[in-house]
mmCIF file of C-alpha atoms and ligand atoms in Angstrom:
data_model
loop_
_atom_site.group_PDB
_atom_site.id
_atom_site.type_symbol
_atom_site.label_atom_id
_atom_site.label_comp_id
_atom_site.label_asym_id
_atom_site.label_seq_id
_atom_site.Cartn_x
_atom_site.Cartn_y
_atom_site.Cartn_z
ATOM 1 C CA UNK N 194 -49.710 -61.402 27.660
ATOM 2 C CA UNK N 195 -52.471 -58.830 27.742
ATOM 3 C CA UNK N 196 -52.984 -56.886 30.945
ATOM 4 C CA UNK N 197 -56.456 -58.225 31.771
ATOM 5 C CA UNK N 198 -55.220 -61.817 31.449
ATOM 6 C CA UNK N 199 -52.291 -61.445 33.804
ATOM 7 C CA UNK N 200 -54.461 -59.468 36.217
ATOM 8 C CA UNK N 201 -56.535 -62.589 36.773
ATOM 9 C CA UNK N 202 -53.452 -64.547 37.799
ATOM 10 C CA UNK N 203 -51.223 -62.029 39.576
ATOM 11 C CA UNK N 204 -52.371 -59.511 42.191
ATOM 12 C CA UNK N 205 -51.222 -56.585 40.061
ATOM 13 C CA UNK N 206 -52.884 -54.044 42.357
ATOM 14 C CA UNK N 207 -50.473 -55.091 45.091
ATOM 15 C CA UNK N 208 -47.613 -55.864 42.722
ATOM 16 C CA UNK N 209 -47.827 -53.466 39.745
ATOM 17 C CA UNK N 210 -44.740 -54.846 38.022
ATOM 18 C CA UNK N 211 -45.818 -53.536 34.613
ATOM 19 C CA UNK N 212 -46.266 -49.944 35.827
ATOM 20 C CA UNK N 213 -42.585 -49.038 35.825
ATOM 21 C CA UNK N 214 -43.299 -45.305 36.076
ATOM 22 C CA UNK N 215 -45.598 -45.677 39.074
ATOM 23 C CA UNK N 216 -45.030 -44.975 42.753
ATOM 24 C CA UNK N 217 -46.053 -48.533 43.667
ATOM 25 C CA UNK N 218 -43.417 -50.014 41.374
ATOM 26 C CA UNK N 219 -40.679 -47.808 42.808
ATOM 27 C CA UNK N 220 -41.722 -48.637 46.358
ATOM 28 C CA UNK N 221 -41.663 -52.350 45.567
ATOM 29 C CA UNK N 222 -38.212 -52.076 44.040
ATOM 30 C CA UNK N 223 -36.947 -50.246 47.135
ATOM 31 C CA UNK N 224 -38.501 -52.889 49.388
ATOM 32 C CA UNK N 225 -36.942 -55.681 47.342
ATOM 33 C CA UNK N 226 -33.491 -54.146 47.391
ATOM 34 C CA UNK N 227 -33.720 -53.623 51.137
ATOM 35 C CA UNK N 228 -34.850 -57.224 51.698
ATOM 36 C CA UNK N 229 -32.082 -58.653 49.520
ATOM 37 C CA UNK N 230 -29.467 -56.519 51.300
ATOM 38 C CA UNK N 231 -30.774 -57.311 54.780
ATOM 39 C CA UNK N 232 -31.808 -60.935 54.452
ATOM 40 C CA UNK N 233 -30.722 -62.207 51.016
ATOM 41 C CA UNK N 234 -34.371 -63.117 50.381
ATOM 42 C CA UNK N 235 -37.454 -61.199 49.261
ATOM 43 C CA UNK N 236 -41.028 -62.450 49.658
ATOM 44 C CA UNK N 237 -43.944 -61.170 47.566
ATOM 45 C CA UNK N 238 -46.795 -62.661 49.590
ATOM 46 C CA UNK N 239 -50.060 -63.194 47.757
ATOM 47 C CA UNK N 240 -48.377 -62.627 44.393
ATOM 48 C CA UNK N 241 -50.437 -65.348 42.723
ATOM 49 C CA UNK N 242 -54.157 -64.882 43.346
ATOM 50 C CA UNK N 243 -55.860 -67.630 45.396
ATOM 51 C CA UNK N 244 -57.971 -68.916 42.497
ATOM 52 C CA UNK N 245 -54.892 -68.956 40.259
ATOM 53 C CA UNK N 246 -53.079 -70.930 42.984
ATOM 54 C CA UNK N 247 -55.944 -73.456 42.923
ATOM 55 C CA UNK N 248 -55.739 -73.741 39.140
ATOM 56 C CA UNK N 249 -51.970 -74.153 39.222
ATOM 57 C CA UNK N 250 -52.285 -76.858 41.908
ATOM 58 C CA UNK N 251 -54.791 -78.701 39.737
ATOM 59 C CA UNK N 252 -52.568 -78.431 36.654
ATOM 60 C CA UNK N 253 -49.508 -79.668 38.532
ATOM 61 C CA UNK N 254 -51.375 -82.545 40.184
ATOM 62 C CA UNK N 255 -52.779 -83.626 36.818
ATOM 63 C CA UNK N 256 -49.360 -83.463 35.184
ATOM 64 C CA UNK N 257 -47.726 -85.429 38.027
ATOM 65 C CA UNK N 258 -50.440 -88.072 37.877
ATOM 66 C CA UNK N 259 -49.788 -88.603 34.182
ATOM 67 C CA UNK N 260 -46.042 -88.940 34.570
ATOM 68 C CA UNK N 261 -43.395 -87.007 36.466
ATOM 69 C CA UNK N 262 -39.713 -87.700 37.041
ATOM 70 C CA UNK N 263 -38.931 -89.277 40.382
ATOM 71 C CA UNK N 264 -35.837 -87.338 41.405
ATOM 72 C CA UNK N 265 -33.896 -89.428 43.909
ATOM 73 C CA UNK N 266 -30.307 -88.420 44.477
ATOM 74 C CA UNK N 267 -27.530 -88.509 47.003
ATOM 75 C CA UNK N 268 -25.523 -85.420 46.283
ATOM 76 C CA UNK N 269 -23.019 -82.913 47.555
ATOM 77 C CA UNK N 270 -23.748 -79.256 48.190
ATOM 78 C CA UNK N 271 -22.713 -78.378 44.604
ATOM 79 C CA UNK N 272 -24.909 -80.990 42.907
ATOM 80 C CA UNK N 273 -21.654 -82.093 41.264
ATOM 81 C CA UNK N 274 -19.816 -85.408 40.917
ATOM 82 C CA UNK N 275 -16.863 -84.044 42.886
ATOM 83 C CA UNK N 276 -15.907 -85.921 46.064
ATOM 84 C CA UNK N 277 -12.377 -85.200 47.275
ATOM 85 C CA UNK N 278 -12.818 -86.945 50.610
ATOM 86 C CA UNK N 279 -13.435 -83.755 52.584
ATOM 87 C CA UNK N 280 -16.708 -82.965 54.376
ATOM 88 C CA UNK N 281 -17.503 -80.082 51.996
ATOM 89 C CA UNK N 282 -17.760 -82.348 48.943
ATOM 90 C CA UNK N 283 -19.215 -85.414 50.677
ATOM 91 C CA UNK N 284 -22.408 -86.688 49.096
ATOM 92 C CA UNK N 285 -24.460 -86.393 52.262
ATOM 93 C CA UNK N 286 -27.447 -84.538 50.802
ATOM 94 C CA UNK N 287 -30.555 -86.541 50.001
ATOM 95 C CA UNK N 288 -33.102 -85.189 47.535
ATOM 96 C CA UNK N 289 -36.329 -86.932 46.640
ATOM 97 C CA UNK N 290 -39.337 -85.390 44.922
ATOM 98 C CA UNK N 291 -41.593 -85.684 41.917
ATOM 99 C CA UNK N 292 -40.328 -83.197 39.357
ATOM 100 C CA UNK N 293 -42.077 -81.703 36.342
ATOM 101 C CA UNK N 294 -39.892 -80.172 33.640
ATOM 102 C CA UNK N 295 -40.890 -77.036 31.759
ATOM 103 C CA UNK N 296 -42.387 -78.816 28.767
ATOM 104 C CA UNK N 297 -44.966 -80.415 31.066
ATOM 105 C CA UNK N 298 -46.104 -76.998 32.304
ATOM 106 C CA UNK N 299 -46.227 -75.159 28.957
ATOM 107 C CA UNK N 300 -49.280 -72.964 28.469
ATOM 108 C CA UNK N 301 -50.526 -73.323 32.051
ATOM 109 C CA UNK N 302 -50.911 -70.769 34.829
ATOM 110 C CA UNK N 303 -47.298 -71.009 35.992
ATOM 111 C CA UNK N 304 -45.962 -70.726 32.448
ATOM 112 C CA UNK N 305 -48.032 -67.617 31.760
ATOM 113 C CA UNK N 306 -46.792 -65.910 34.916
ATOM 114 C CA UNK N 307 -43.220 -66.984 34.134
ATOM 115 C CA UNK N 308 -43.408 -65.456 30.659
ATOM 116 C CA UNK N 309 -45.010 -62.198 31.780
ATOM 117 C CA UNK N 310 -42.326 -59.721 30.591
ATOM 118 C CA UNK N 311 -42.934 -57.396 33.528
ATOM 119 C CA UNK N 312 -41.689 -60.050 35.968
ATOM 120 C CA UNK N 313 -38.339 -60.497 34.202
ATOM 121 C CA UNK N 314 -38.121 -56.725 33.828
ATOM 122 C CA UNK N 315 -38.644 -56.126 37.526
ATOM 123 C CA UNK N 316 -36.099 -58.783 38.515
ATOM 124 C CA UNK N 317 -33.543 -57.241 36.156
ATOM 125 C CA UNK N 318 -33.916 -53.903 37.919
ATOM 126 C CA UNK N 319 -33.809 -55.561 41.316
ATOM 127 C CA UNK N 320 -30.455 -57.168 40.483
ATOM 128 C CA UNK N 321 -29.076 -54.324 38.349
ATOM 129 C CA UNK N 322 -28.874 -56.495 35.244
ATOM 130 C CA UNK N 323 -29.234 -55.012 31.752
ATOM 131 C CA UNK N 324 -31.941 -57.579 31.044
ATOM 132 C CA UNK N 325 -33.272 -60.909 32.238
ATOM 133 C CA UNK N 326 -35.282 -63.433 30.269
ATOM 134 C CA UNK N 327 -36.852 -66.861 30.648
ATOM 135 C CA UNK N 328 -34.327 -69.627 30.108
ATOM 136 C CA UNK N 329 -34.307 -71.108 26.593
ATOM 137 C CA UNK N 330 -34.005 -74.672 27.916
ATOM 138 C CA UNK N 331 -37.415 -76.346 27.436
ATOM 139 C CA UNK N 332 -36.879 -78.574 30.481
ATOM 140 C CA UNK N 333 -34.955 -76.367 32.926
ATOM 141 C CA UNK N 334 -36.821 -73.102 32.313
ATOM 142 C CA UNK N 335 -39.764 -73.703 34.618
ATOM 143 C CA UNK N 336 -40.173 -76.601 37.031
ATOM 144 C CA UNK N 337 -42.619 -77.812 39.609
ATOM 145 C CA UNK N 338 -41.828 -80.169 42.467
ATOM 146 C CA UNK N 339 -44.147 -82.304 44.562
ATOM 147 C CA UNK N 340 -42.790 -83.408 47.928
ATOM 148 C CA UNK N 341 -44.588 -86.289 49.589
ATOM 149 C CA UNK N 342 -44.063 -87.553 53.147
ATOM 150 C CA UNK N 343 -40.359 -88.321 53.498
ATOM 151 C CA UNK N 344 -39.376 -86.178 50.512
ATOM 152 C CA UNK N 345 -37.046 -83.202 50.802
ATOM 153 C CA UNK N 346 -34.271 -81.283 49.115
ATOM 154 C CA UNK N 347 -30.740 -81.594 50.473
ATOM 155 C CA UNK N 348 -28.404 -78.702 51.234
ATOM 156 C CA UNK N 349 -27.135 -77.160 48.007
ATOM 157 C CA UNK N 350 -26.110 -74.010 46.194
ATOM 158 C CA UNK N 351 -27.819 -72.950 42.983
ATOM 159 C CA UNK N 352 -25.854 -72.314 39.800
ATOM 160 C CA UNK N 353 -27.551 -69.014 39.088
ATOM 161 C CA UNK N 354 -26.979 -65.891 41.215
ATOM 162 C CA UNK N 355 -30.599 -65.835 42.258
ATOM 163 C CA UNK N 356 -33.627 -68.084 42.159
ATOM 164 C CA UNK N 357 -37.354 -67.455 42.037
ATOM 165 C CA UNK N 358 -39.908 -69.815 43.537
ATOM 166 C CA UNK N 359 -43.673 -69.768 43.788
ATOM 167 C CA UNK N 360 -45.206 -71.863 46.548
ATOM 168 C CA UNK N 361 -48.494 -73.519 45.605
ATOM 169 C CA UNK N 362 -49.148 -75.650 48.669
ATOM 170 C CA UNK N 363 -47.344 -75.999 51.985
ATOM 171 C CA UNK N 364 -46.829 -79.424 53.566
ATOM 172 C CA UNK N 365 -48.899 -80.366 56.594
ATOM 173 C CA UNK N 366 -45.673 -80.572 58.592
ATOM 174 C CA UNK N 367 -42.000 -80.373 57.664
ATOM 175 C CA UNK N 368 -41.083 -79.077 54.227
ATOM 176 C CA UNK N 369 -39.498 -75.905 55.620
ATOM 177 C CA UNK N 370 -37.282 -73.808 53.372
ATOM 178 C CA UNK N 371 -34.071 -73.262 55.336
ATOM 179 C CA UNK N 372 -31.098 -71.242 54.217
ATOM 180 C CA UNK N 373 -27.718 -70.107 55.359
ATOM 181 C CA UNK N 374 -27.050 -66.697 53.956
ATOM 182 C CA UNK N 375 -23.798 -65.849 52.136
ATOM 183 C CA UNK N 376 -22.098 -69.110 52.963
ATOM 184 C CA UNK N 377 -19.837 -68.591 49.958
ATOM 185 C CA UNK N 378 -19.031 -65.756 47.618
ATOM 186 C CA UNK N 379 -16.965 -64.981 44.544
ATOM 187 C CA UNK N 380 -13.403 -66.053 45.310
ATOM 188 C CA UNK N 381 -14.367 -67.510 48.687
ATOM 189 C CA UNK N 382 -15.303 -71.191 48.715
ATOM 190 C CA UNK N 383 -15.528 -71.242 52.528
ATOM 191 C CA UNK N 384 -15.172 -74.997 52.705
ATOM 192 C CA UNK N 385 -14.731 -74.840 56.472
ATOM 193 C CA UNK N 386 -18.058 -73.042 56.793
ATOM 194 C CA UNK N 387 -19.713 -75.575 54.509
ATOM 195 C CA UNK N 388 -18.392 -78.404 56.672
ATOM 196 C CA UNK N 389 -19.850 -76.713 59.778
ATOM 197 C CA UNK N 390 -23.225 -76.309 58.116
ATOM 198 C CA UNK N 391 -23.325 -79.931 56.977
ATOM 199 C CA UNK N 392 -22.360 -81.048 60.476
ATOM 200 C CA UNK N 393 -25.417 -79.222 61.813
ATOM 201 C CA UNK N 394 -23.174 -76.774 63.614
ATOM 202 C CA UNK N 395 -24.068 -73.445 61.989
ATOM 203 C CA UNK N 396 -26.094 -71.051 64.187
ATOM 204 C CA UNK N 397 -27.001 -68.791 61.261
ATOM 205 C CA UNK N 398 -29.484 -71.081 59.532
ATOM 206 C CA UNK N 399 -32.777 -69.248 58.979
ATOM 207 C CA UNK N 400 -36.209 -70.207 57.674
ATOM 208 C CA UNK N 401 -38.015 -68.391 54.851
ATOM 209 C CA UNK N 402 -41.734 -68.316 55.684
ATOM 210 C CA UNK N 403 -43.670 -69.210 52.526
ATOM 211 C CA UNK N 404 -47.438 -69.320 52.032
ATOM 212 C CA UNK N 405 -49.377 -70.483 48.975
ATOM 213 C CA UNK N 406 -49.111 -67.745 46.347
ATOM 214 C CA UNK N 407 -45.850 -66.312 47.723
ATOM 215 C CA UNK N 408 -43.233 -65.477 45.130
ATOM 216 C CA UNK N 409 -39.793 -65.702 46.721
ATOM 217 C CA UNK N 410 -36.626 -64.211 45.274
ATOM 218 C CA UNK N 411 -33.515 -65.676 46.775
ATOM 219 C CA UNK N 412 -29.721 -65.377 46.391
ATOM 220 C CA UNK N 413 -29.153 -69.096 45.848
ATOM 221 C CA UNK N 414 -25.597 -69.059 44.516
ATOM 222 C CA UNK N 415 -24.109 -67.616 47.693
ATOM 223 C CA UNK N 416 -26.640 -68.917 50.177
ATOM 224 C CA UNK N 417 -26.892 -72.651 50.843
ATOM 225 C CA UNK N 418 -30.458 -73.857 51.208
ATOM 226 C CA UNK N 419 -32.584 -76.959 51.635
ATOM 227 C CA UNK N 420 -36.130 -78.172 52.140
ATOM 228 C CA UNK N 421 -36.507 -80.247 55.298
ATOM 229 C CA UNK N 422 -38.305 -83.576 54.848
ATOM 230 C CA UNK N 423 -42.075 -83.417 54.659
ATOM 231 C CA UNK N 424 -43.546 -85.301 57.618
ATOM 232 C CA UNK N 425 -47.318 -84.950 57.155
ATOM 233 C CA UNK N 426 -49.872 -84.505 54.355
ATOM 234 C CA UNK N 427 -50.758 -82.635 52.292
ATOM 235 C CA UNK N 428 -47.857 -82.778 49.862
ATOM 236 C CA UNK N 429 -45.752 -79.683 49.264
ATOM 237 C CA UNK N 430 -46.031 -78.152 45.787
ATOM 238 C CA UNK N 431 -43.635 -75.483 44.592
ATOM 239 C CA UNK N 432 -42.553 -74.059 41.274
ATOM 240 C CA UNK N 433 -39.064 -72.836 40.358
ATOM 241 C CA UNK N 434 -38.745 -70.084 37.729
ATOM 242 C CA UNK N 435 -35.313 -69.632 36.115
ATOM 243 C CA UNK N 436 -34.306 -66.303 34.616
ATOM 244 C CA UNK N 437 -31.011 -65.709 32.839
ATOM 245 C CA UNK N 438 -29.084 -62.777 31.397
ATOM 246 C CA UNK N 439 -27.960 -64.322 28.138
ATOM 247 C CA UNK N 440 -29.939 -65.785 25.275
ATOM 248 C CA UNK N 441 -29.857 -69.470 24.466
ATOM 249 C CA UNK N 442 -28.820 -70.695 27.921
ATOM 250 C CA UNK N 443 -29.473 -74.430 28.117
ATOM 251 C CA UNK N 444 -28.531 -77.350 30.358
ATOM 252 C CA UNK N 445 -26.181 -80.075 29.171
ATOM 253 C CA UNK N 446 -27.774 -83.423 28.353
ATOM 254 C CA UNK N 447 -26.103 -84.840 31.480
ATOM 255 C CA UNK N 448 -27.729 -82.200 33.686
ATOM 256 C CA UNK N 449 -31.091 -82.710 32.038
ATOM 257 C CA UNK N 450 -30.851 -86.419 32.832
ATOM 258 C CA UNK N 451 -29.695 -85.629 36.372
ATOM 259 C CA UNK N 452 -32.670 -83.400 37.161
ATOM 260 C CA UNK N 453 -35.429 -84.582 34.788
ATOM 261 C CA UNK N 454 -34.521 -88.154 33.903
ATOM 262 C CA UNK N 455 -34.379 -87.400 30.191
ATOM 263 C CA UNK N 456 -32.556 -85.091 27.792
ATOM 264 C CA UNK N 457 -35.308 -84.357 25.292
ATOM 265 C CA UNK N 458 -38.595 -82.476 25.539
ATOM 266 C CA UNK N 459 -41.755 -84.539 25.125
HETATM 267 FE FE1 FE2 M 22 -31.961 -74.307 44.994
#
């Protein structure tokens, strides 16, 4: 995308992600690395300009009104079928939301920001990856979720090392993004810790403060997280942007049906 176009969507004065030689870029990278090391989460507040937020809200609302997937699932913290009878694999999480898959967002504001090469480039440097790219899966690449009163997202881990979200609208009440940092790690399942969390007995649960336009980068593989149920209007709107290291990363048909209610793009 041309510079002037993306400048209308992203506050590139505050977040000069395409100026990799600049002082501002280096300072942002240092701030991001510090935030990830200290908190496992990095907020870029005001990343999406207010008028771009309004346009994205309108696009998402229109798309939901013309047909979104009603995601309703009881699930365990892994979003897997496993249930070995222990608390850590019990299907105690409840997720309900209206979900838009990537094909329903193609060409819109969120899609253009998602495919801005400077964003993937910055994230690659932040996580010391050789390269990151948008996911090739037409459904899983970019999503938007609408949480109405009573909707929420149960405790879970993500499959990818890190996750990127863009909040478009906060709920009137409820809808908080809670996380428990580093609950598991490579070679450490920490099932006892998972059981404590699910029992509501973990003192290290924290809240990520998100405002409309905030881009959040989050270590979602290690850190369990959830969205508490929305309790008052307006609805909560958020987008999830998936970046991957390898080319041609796609979901299985089963996972597409699990998250989007269908296996094929429209
Ligand atoms: Fe997640």
